[in-house]
Short mmCIF file of C-alpha atoms and ligand atoms in Angstrom, two decimals:
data_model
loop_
_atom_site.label_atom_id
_atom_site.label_comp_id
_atom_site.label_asym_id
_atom_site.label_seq_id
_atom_site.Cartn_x
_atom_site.Cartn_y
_atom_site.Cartn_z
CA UNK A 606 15.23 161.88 2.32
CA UNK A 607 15.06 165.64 0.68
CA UNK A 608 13.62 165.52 -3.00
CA UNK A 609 16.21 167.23 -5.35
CA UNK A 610 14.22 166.75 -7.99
CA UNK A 611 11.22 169.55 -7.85
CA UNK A 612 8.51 169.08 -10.62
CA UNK A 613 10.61 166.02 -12.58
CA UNK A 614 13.36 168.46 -13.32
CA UNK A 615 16.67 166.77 -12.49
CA UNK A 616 18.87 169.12 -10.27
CA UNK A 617 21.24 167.53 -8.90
CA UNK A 618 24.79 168.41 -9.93
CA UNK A 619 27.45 165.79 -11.47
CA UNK A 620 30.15 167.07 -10.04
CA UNK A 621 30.48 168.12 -6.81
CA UNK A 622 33.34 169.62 -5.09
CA UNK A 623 34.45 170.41 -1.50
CA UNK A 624 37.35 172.26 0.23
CA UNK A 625 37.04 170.72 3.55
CA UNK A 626 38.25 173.44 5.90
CA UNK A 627 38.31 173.77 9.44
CA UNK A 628 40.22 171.18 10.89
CA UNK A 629 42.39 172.80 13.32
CA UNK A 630 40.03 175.18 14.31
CA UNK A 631 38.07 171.89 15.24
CA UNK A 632 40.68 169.87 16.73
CA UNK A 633 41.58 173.71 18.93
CA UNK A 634 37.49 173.87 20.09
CA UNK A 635 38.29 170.31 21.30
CA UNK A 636 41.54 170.69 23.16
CA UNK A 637 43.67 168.38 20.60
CA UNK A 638 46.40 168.49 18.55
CA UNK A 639 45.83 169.39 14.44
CA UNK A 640 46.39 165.95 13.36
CA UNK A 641 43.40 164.78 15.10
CA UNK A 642 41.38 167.27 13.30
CA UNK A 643 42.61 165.80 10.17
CA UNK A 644 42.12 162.09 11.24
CA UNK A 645 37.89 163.27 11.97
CA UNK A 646 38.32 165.13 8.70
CA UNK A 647 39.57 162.06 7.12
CA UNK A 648 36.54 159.89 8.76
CA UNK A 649 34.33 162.16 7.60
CA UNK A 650 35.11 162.65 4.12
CA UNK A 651 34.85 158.91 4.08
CA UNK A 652 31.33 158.97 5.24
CA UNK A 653 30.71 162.25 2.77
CA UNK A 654 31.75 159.78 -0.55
CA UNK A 655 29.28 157.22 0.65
CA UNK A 656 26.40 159.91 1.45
CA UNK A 657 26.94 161.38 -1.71
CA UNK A 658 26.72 158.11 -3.68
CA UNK A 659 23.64 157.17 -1.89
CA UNK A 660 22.23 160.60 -3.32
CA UNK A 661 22.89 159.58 -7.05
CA UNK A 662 25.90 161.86 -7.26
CA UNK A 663 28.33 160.95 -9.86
CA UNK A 664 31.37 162.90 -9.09
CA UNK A 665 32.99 163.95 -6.33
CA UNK A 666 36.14 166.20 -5.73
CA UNK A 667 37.45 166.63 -2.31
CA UNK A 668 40.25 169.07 -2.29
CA UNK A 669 42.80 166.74 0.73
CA UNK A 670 46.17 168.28 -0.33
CA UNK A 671 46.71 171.61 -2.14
CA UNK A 672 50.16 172.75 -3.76
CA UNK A 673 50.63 175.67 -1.07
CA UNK A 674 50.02 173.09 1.79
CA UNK A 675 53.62 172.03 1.42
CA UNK A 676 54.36 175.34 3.52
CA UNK A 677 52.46 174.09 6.67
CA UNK A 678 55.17 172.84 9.71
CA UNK A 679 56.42 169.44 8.56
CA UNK A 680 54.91 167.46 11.06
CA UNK A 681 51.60 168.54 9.84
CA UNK A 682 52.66 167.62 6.37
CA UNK A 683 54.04 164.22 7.71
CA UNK A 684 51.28 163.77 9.59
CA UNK A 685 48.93 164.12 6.39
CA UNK A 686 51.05 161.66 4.44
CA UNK A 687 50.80 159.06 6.96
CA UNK A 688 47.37 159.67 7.25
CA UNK A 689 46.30 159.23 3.52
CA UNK A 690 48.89 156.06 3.13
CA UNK A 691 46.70 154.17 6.54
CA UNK A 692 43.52 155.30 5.05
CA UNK A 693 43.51 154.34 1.66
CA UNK A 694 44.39 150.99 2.16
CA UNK A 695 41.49 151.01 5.06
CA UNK A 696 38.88 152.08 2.80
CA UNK A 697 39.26 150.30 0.10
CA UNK A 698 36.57 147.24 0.84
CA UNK A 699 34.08 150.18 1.44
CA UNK A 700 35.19 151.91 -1.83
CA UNK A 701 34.91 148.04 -3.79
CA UNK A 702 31.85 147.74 -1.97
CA UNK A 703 30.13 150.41 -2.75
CA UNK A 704 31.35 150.64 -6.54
CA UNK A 705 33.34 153.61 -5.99
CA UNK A 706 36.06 154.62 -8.77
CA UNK A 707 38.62 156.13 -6.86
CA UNK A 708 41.30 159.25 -9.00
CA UNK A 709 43.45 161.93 -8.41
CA UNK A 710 43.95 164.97 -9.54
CA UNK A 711 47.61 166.88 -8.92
CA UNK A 712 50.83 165.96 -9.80
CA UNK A 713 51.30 162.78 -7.24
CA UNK A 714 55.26 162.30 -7.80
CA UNK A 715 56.17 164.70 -5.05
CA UNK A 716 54.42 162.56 -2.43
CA UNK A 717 56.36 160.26 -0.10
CA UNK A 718 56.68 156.68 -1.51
CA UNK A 719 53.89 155.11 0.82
CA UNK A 720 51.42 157.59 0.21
CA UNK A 721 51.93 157.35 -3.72
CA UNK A 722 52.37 153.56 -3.30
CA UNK A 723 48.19 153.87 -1.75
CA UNK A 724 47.23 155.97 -4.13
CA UNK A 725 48.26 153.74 -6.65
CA UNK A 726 47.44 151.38 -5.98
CA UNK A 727 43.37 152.16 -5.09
CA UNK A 728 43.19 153.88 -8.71
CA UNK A 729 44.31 150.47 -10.04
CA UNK A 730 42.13 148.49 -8.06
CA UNK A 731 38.62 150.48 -8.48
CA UNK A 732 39.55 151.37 -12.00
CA UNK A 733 36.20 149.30 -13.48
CA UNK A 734 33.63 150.59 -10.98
CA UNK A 735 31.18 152.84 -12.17
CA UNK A 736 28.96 154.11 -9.05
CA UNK A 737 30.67 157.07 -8.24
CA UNK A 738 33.95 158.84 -9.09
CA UNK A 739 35.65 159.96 -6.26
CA UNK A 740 38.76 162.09 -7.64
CA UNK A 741 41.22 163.67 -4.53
CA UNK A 742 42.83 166.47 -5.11
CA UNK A 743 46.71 165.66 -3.87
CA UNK A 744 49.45 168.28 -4.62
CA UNK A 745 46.61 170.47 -6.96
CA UNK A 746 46.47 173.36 -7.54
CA UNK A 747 43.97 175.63 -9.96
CA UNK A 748 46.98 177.53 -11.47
CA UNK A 749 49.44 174.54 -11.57
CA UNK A 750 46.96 172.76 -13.93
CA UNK A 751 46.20 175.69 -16.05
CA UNK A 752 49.56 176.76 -16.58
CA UNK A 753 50.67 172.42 -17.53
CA UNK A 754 47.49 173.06 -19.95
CA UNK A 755 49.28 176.20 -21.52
CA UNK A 756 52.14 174.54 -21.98
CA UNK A 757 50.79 171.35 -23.36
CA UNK A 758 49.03 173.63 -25.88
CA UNK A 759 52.54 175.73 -26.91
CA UNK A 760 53.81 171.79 -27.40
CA UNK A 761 50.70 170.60 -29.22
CA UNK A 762 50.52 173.93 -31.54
CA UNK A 763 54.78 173.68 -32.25
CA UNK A 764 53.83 169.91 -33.45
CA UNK A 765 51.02 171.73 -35.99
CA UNK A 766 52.07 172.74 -39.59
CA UNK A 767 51.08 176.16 -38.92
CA UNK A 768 51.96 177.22 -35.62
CA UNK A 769 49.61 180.83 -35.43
CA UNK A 770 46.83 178.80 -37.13
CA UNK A 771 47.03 176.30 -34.31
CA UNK A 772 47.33 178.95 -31.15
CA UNK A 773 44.51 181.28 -32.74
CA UNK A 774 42.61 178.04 -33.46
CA UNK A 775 42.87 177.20 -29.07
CA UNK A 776 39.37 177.63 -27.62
CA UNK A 777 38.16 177.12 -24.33
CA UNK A 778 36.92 173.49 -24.88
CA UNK A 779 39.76 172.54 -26.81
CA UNK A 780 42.43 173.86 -24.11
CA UNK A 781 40.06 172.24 -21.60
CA UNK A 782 40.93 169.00 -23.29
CA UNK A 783 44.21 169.49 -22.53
CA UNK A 784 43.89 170.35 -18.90
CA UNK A 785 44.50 167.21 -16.35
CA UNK A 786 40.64 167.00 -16.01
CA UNK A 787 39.88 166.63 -19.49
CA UNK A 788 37.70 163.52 -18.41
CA UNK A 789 35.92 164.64 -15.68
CA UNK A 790 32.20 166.78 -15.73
CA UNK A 791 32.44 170.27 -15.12
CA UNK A 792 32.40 171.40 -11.49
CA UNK A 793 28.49 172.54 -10.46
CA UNK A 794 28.80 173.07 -6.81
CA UNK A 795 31.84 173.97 -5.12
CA UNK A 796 31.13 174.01 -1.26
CA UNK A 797 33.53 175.06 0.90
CA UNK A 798 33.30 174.43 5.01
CA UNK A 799 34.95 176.46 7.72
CA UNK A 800 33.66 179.70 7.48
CA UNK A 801 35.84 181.28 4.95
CA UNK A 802 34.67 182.58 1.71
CA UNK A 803 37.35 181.98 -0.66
CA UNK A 804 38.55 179.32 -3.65
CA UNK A 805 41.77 178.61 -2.61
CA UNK A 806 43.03 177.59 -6.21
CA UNK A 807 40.50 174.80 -5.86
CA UNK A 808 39.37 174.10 -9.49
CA UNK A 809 40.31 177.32 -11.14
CA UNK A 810 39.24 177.11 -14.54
CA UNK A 811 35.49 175.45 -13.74
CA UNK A 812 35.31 177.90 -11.23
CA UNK A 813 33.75 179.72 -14.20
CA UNK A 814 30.13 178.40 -13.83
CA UNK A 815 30.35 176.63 -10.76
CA UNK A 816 27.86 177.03 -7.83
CA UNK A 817 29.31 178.12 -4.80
CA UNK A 818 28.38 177.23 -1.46
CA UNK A 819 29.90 178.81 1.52
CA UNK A 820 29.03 176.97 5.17
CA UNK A 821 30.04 177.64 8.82
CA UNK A 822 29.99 174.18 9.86
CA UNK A 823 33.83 172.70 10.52
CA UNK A 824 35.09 170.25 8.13
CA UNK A 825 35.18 167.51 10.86
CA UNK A 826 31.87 168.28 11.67
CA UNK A 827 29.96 168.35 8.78
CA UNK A 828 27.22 165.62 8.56
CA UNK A 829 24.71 163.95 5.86
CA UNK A 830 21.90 167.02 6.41
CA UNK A 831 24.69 169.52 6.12
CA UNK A 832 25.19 167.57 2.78
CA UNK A 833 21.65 168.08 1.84
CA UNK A 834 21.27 171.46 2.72
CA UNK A 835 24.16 172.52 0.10
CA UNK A 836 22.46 170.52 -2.27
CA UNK A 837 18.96 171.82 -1.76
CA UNK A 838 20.09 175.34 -2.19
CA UNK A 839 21.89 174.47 -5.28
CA UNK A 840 18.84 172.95 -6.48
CA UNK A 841 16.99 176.23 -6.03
CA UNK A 842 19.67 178.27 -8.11
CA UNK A 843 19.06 179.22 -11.66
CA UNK A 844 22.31 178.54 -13.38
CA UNK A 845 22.54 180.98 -16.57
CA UNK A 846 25.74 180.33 -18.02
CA UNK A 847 25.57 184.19 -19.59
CA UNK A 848 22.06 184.01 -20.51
CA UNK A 849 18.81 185.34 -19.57
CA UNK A 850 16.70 184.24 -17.37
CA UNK A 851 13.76 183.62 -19.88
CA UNK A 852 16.11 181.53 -21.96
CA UNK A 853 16.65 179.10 -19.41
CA UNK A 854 13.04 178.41 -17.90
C1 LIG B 2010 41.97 172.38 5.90
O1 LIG B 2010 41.68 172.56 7.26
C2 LIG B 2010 42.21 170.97 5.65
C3 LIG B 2010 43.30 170.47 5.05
C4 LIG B 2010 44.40 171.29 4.55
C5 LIG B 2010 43.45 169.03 4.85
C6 LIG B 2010 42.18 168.31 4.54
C7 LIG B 2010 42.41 166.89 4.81
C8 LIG B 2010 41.49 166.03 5.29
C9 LIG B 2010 40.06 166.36 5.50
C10 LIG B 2010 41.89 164.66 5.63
C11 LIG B 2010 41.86 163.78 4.45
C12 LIG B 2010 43.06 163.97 3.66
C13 LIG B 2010 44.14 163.21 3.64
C14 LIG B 2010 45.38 163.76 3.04
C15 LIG B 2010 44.13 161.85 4.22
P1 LIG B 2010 42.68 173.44 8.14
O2 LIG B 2010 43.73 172.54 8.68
O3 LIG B 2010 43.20 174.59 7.33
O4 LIG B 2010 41.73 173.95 9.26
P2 LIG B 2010 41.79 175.37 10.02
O5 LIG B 2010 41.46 176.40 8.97
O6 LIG B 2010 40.74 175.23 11.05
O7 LIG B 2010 43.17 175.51 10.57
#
């Protein structure tokens, strides 16, 4: 297995996320329909939670369902639904099994009752592992969260005796508090599959500082060495958060 760790320096990140693109494109090369891209996409980000875990990574955000996906023909968006209400109740033995604490970020209440109803119900049931946190990304979107984080703040600083005291006291870690990933590491490595070199409102506001990794290969095809490649090159970047690089050697 690749060493991530060059001369005793830990570098692996945390917090890892993906925006597994390329699907359709996948299912096209193959003569299928896009659903089955998204059931091999599925399978594979199943295999991509236990890789990762096996690696010693301790967070891991896979972006399944964004806000603006709503707008794809319903039949895709049924056909996603479905999809995450059979496999969530299919991989929970593997999640149990492997100690894997399973979370979502997004607003969930939008989703059809059997998806929600699996999604529920795996938070609930890996709630107490501690191996890995697996956190999908359902109905997110980077804006959407920042803007419920502004206006948790305007509700938190109205509560405060003095209400310009409380807004000019608002700092970036203190308004990150309030954003729906309060709890979870800041992103380090964003990688994105597919071919296309863009965010997609994926994790706006740790977007800041994160790593970003751009590959070819298509979502459904990505495999463990694909894994470790993104996470070799991350372990050769020097991550300055604003400094120099003298300060951070
Ligand atoms: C982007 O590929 C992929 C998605 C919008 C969905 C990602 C979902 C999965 C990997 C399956 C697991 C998720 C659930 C909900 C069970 P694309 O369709 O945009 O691909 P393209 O760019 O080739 O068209």
């Amino acid at each position: 297995m690749a060493d991530f760790t060059p001369m005793g320096k830990p570098v692996l990140p945390t917090h890892v996320g993906i925006i597994m693109d390329g699907n359709g494109r996948w299912a096209k090369a193959q003569g299928s329909v896009r659903l089955e891209g998204h059931q091999k996409g599925a399978e594979v980000a199943r295999d991509v939670v236990k890789w990762a875990k096996d690696l010693g990574i301790r967070q891991l955000s896979l972006y399944a369902f964004s806000t603006e996906n709503w707008d794809r023909p319903k039949l895709e968006v049924r056909g996603l639904m479905s999809l995450l209400a059979m496999m969530l109740p299919r991989s929970l033995p593997d999640m149990q099994q492997n100690d894997i604490r399973f979370r979502v970020l997004g607003d969930i209440a939008p989703l059809p009752g059997s998806a929600r109803r699996a999604v529920e119900k795996a938070c609930a049931e890996t709630a107490t592992n501690t191996g890995l946190d697996l956190i999908l990304c359902l109905n997110y979107g980077g804006q959407q969260e920042i803007l419920a984080a502004v206006k948790h703040a305007a509700r938190w600083a109205m509560q405060q005796p003095d209400y310009d005291q409380a807004l000019d006291s608002l700092n970036p870690e203190l308004f990150r508090a309030m954003m729906w990933r309060h709890d979870v590491a800041p992103l380090d490595l964003m990688i994105r599959t597919g071919g296309e070199k863009r965010i997609s409102n994926f994790h706006l506001w740790d977007a800041a500082y994160a790593e970003l990794y751009f590959t070819d290969v298509l979502w459904p095809a990505f495999c463990k060495q694909d894994l470790q490649a993104a996470l070799l090159e991350y372990a050769g970047r020097e991550r300055r958060f604003g400094r120099t690089s003298e300060q951070v050697l």
